[in-house]
Structures are given as C-alpha cells and as structure tokens.
Coordinates of C-alpha atoms in Angstrom, one line a residue:
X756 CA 0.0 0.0 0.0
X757 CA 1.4 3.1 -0.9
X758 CA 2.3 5.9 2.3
X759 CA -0.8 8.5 2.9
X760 CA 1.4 11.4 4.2
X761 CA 4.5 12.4 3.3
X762 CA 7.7 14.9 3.5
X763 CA 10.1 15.4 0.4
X764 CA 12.5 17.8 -1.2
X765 CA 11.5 16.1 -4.8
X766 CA 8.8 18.9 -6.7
X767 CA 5.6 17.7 -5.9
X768 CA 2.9 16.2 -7.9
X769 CA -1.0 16.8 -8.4
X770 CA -1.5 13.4 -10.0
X771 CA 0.4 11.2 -7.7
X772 CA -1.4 12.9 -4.7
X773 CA -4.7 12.4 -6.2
X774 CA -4.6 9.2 -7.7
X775 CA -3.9 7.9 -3.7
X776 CA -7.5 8.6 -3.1
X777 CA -9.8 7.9 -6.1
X778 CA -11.7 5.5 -5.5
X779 CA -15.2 3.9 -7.1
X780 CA -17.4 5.4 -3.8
X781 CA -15.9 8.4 -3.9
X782 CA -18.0 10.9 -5.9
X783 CA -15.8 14.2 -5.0
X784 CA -12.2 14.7 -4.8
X785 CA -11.1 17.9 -3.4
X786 CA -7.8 18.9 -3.8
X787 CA -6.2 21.6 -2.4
X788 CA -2.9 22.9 -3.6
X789 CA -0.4 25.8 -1.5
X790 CA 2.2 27.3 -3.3
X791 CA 5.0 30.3 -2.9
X792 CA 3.3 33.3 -3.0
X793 CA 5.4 36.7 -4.5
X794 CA 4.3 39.0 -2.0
X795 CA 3.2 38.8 2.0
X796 CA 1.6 41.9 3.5
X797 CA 3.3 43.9 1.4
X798 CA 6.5 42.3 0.9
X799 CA 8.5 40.8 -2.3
X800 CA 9.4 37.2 -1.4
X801 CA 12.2 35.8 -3.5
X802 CA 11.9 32.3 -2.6
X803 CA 11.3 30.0 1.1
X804 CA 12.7 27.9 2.9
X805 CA 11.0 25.2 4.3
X806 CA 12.8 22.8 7.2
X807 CA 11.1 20.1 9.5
X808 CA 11.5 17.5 12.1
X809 CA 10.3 14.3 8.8
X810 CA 9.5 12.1 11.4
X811 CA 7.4 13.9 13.9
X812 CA 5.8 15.5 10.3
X813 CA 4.6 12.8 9.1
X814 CA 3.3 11.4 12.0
X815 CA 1.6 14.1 12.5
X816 CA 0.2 14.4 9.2
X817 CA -1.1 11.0 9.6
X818 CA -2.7 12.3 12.7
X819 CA -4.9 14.6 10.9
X820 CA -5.8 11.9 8.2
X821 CA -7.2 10.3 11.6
X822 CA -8.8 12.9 12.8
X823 CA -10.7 13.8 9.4
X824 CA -11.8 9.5 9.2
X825 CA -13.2 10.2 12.3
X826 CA -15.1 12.9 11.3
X827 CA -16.1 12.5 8.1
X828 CA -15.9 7.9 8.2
X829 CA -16.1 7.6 4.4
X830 CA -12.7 10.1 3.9
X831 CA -9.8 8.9 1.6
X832 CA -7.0 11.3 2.6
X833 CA -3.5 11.8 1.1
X834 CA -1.6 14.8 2.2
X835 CA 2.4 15.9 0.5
X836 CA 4.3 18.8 2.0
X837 CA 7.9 19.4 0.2
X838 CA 10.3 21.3 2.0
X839 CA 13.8 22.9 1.3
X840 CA 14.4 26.0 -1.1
X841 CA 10.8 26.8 -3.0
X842 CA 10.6 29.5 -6.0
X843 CA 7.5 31.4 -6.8
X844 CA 4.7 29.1 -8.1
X845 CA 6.3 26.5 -6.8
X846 CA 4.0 23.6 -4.5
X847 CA 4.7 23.5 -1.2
X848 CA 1.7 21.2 -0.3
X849 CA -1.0 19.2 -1.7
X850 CA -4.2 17.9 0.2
X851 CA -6.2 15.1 -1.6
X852 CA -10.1 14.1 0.1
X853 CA -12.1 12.1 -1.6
X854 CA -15.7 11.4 0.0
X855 CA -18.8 10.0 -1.9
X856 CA -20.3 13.8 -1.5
X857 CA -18.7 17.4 -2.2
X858 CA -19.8 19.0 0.6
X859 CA -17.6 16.9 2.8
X860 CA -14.5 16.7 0.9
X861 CA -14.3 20.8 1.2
X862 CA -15.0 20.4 4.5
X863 CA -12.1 17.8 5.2
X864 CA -9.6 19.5 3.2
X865 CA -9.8 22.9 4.8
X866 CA -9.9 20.9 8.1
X867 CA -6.6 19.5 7.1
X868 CA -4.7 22.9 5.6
X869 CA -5.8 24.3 9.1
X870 CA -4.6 21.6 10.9
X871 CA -1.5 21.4 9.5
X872 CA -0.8 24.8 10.0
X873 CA -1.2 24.1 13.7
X874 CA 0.4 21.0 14.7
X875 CA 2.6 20.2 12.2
X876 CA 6.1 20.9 12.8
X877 CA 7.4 22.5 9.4
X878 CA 9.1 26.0 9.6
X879 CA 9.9 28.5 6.7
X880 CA 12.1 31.0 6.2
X881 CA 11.3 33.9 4.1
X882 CA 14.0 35.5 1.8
X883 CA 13.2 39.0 1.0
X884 CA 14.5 41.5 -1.0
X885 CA 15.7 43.8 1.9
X886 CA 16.3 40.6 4.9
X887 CA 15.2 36.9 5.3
X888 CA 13.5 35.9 8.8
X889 CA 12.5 32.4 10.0
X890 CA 8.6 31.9 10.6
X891 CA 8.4 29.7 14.0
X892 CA 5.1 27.6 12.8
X893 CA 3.1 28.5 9.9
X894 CA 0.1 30.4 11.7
X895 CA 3.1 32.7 12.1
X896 CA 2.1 33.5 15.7
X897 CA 5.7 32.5 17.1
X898 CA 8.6 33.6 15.9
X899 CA 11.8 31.5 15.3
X900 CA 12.6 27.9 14.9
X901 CA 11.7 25.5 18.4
X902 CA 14.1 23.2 19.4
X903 CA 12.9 19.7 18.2
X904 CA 13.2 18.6 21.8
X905 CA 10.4 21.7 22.3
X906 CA 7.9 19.3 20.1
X907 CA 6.3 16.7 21.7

C-alpha cells in the first residue's frame, strides 16, 4: 500500500497525490494545492525555505488523516508537504479528500490545511528583497525555529 502522508525535497505532484485517493465510492475529490506566493503583507518574497522535524511531520500528518476518518468515516486522505528552497509558483503542499459527496471533501480538506498549520512541525524561512526571517510555525504567531526537543 502506498504511504498517505509524506515529506520530500523532490517537486511535488498533483496526479500522484490524487490518484492515492480515487476510488469507485468516492464521488468528490477535493484537492487543495499551497504554493510560494510573491508577495506577503506587502512584501516581495524571492523564494522560502521550508525545514522540519520528517519524522514527527509525518506522524503528525497521519494524525490529521485520523482525525478527518473520524469525522467524516467515508474520507480517503492523502496529504504531501515538500520542504527545502521553494521558488514562486512552486508547490509547497498538496491535500487530496475524496468522500462519496462534495460537501464533505471541502469540508475535510480545509480541516486538514488548518490543521497542518497548527500541529505540524514544518518551519519557513522567508528571503526577502531587503532581509530573510525564519517563521516559528506556519500560523506565524511564534517567531523562530523551536528546538525539536520543544515538540512533543
């Protein structure tokens, strides 16, 4: 069976995402996809820089599939988060929900974007024009990169 959740520095891709959860039952797949935006509140962004504890990410990330079977039982999920040095345009994560109705797989997949950005222990670092700064967790309500033994 192929992995659910995953953490690379390979480009990701929309197929191999998707294809994880299509399935004959399913009658929606939602799929979101986050890239590298040019500017952030007023900012010019010349690339990120995306770093994680893989391990505790993943597991993580298979936390939140839980968590959306649990709420929505008939859920395929299949999340991808790349890290490393990201350009403009480039995918930084791709969320895949297939349920046998729309209305849930929007509901799932914004669960999981929102989730991620909470628990999940990837930091970025934004290279600007005029600096760079690190973003402590990607609500971007702390500051800095925590000590791995900080995340438990």
């Amino acid at each position: 069976m192929e992995q659910q959740c995953w953490i690379t520095t390979e480009p990701l891709e929309i197929e191999e995402v998707t294809k994880r959860v299509i399935r004959r039952e399913a009658g929606a797949v939602n799929t979101f996809i986050g890239t590298v935006r040019e500017f952030t509140k007023g900012k010019r962004t010349l690339f990120l820089q995306y770093e994680t504890y893989k391990k505790m990410a993943e597991k993580k990330l298979e936390q939140i599939t839980k968590e959306i079977e649990q709420q929505w039982p008939s859920a395929e999920v299949a999340i991808a988060h790349r890290i490393g040095r990201l350009e403009i345009t480039d995918i930084a994560v791709i969320i895949a929900v297939s349920t046998p109705h729309r209305n849930d797989s929007y509901e799932a997949s914004r669960y999981a974007i929102e989730r991620i950005k909470e628990i999940v222990p990837i930091w970025k670092k934004e290279h600007w024009e005029d600096g760079e700064e690190w973003i402590g967790d990607q609500k971007e309500v702390r500051p800095g990169v925590p000590l791995k033994e900080e995340i438990k």
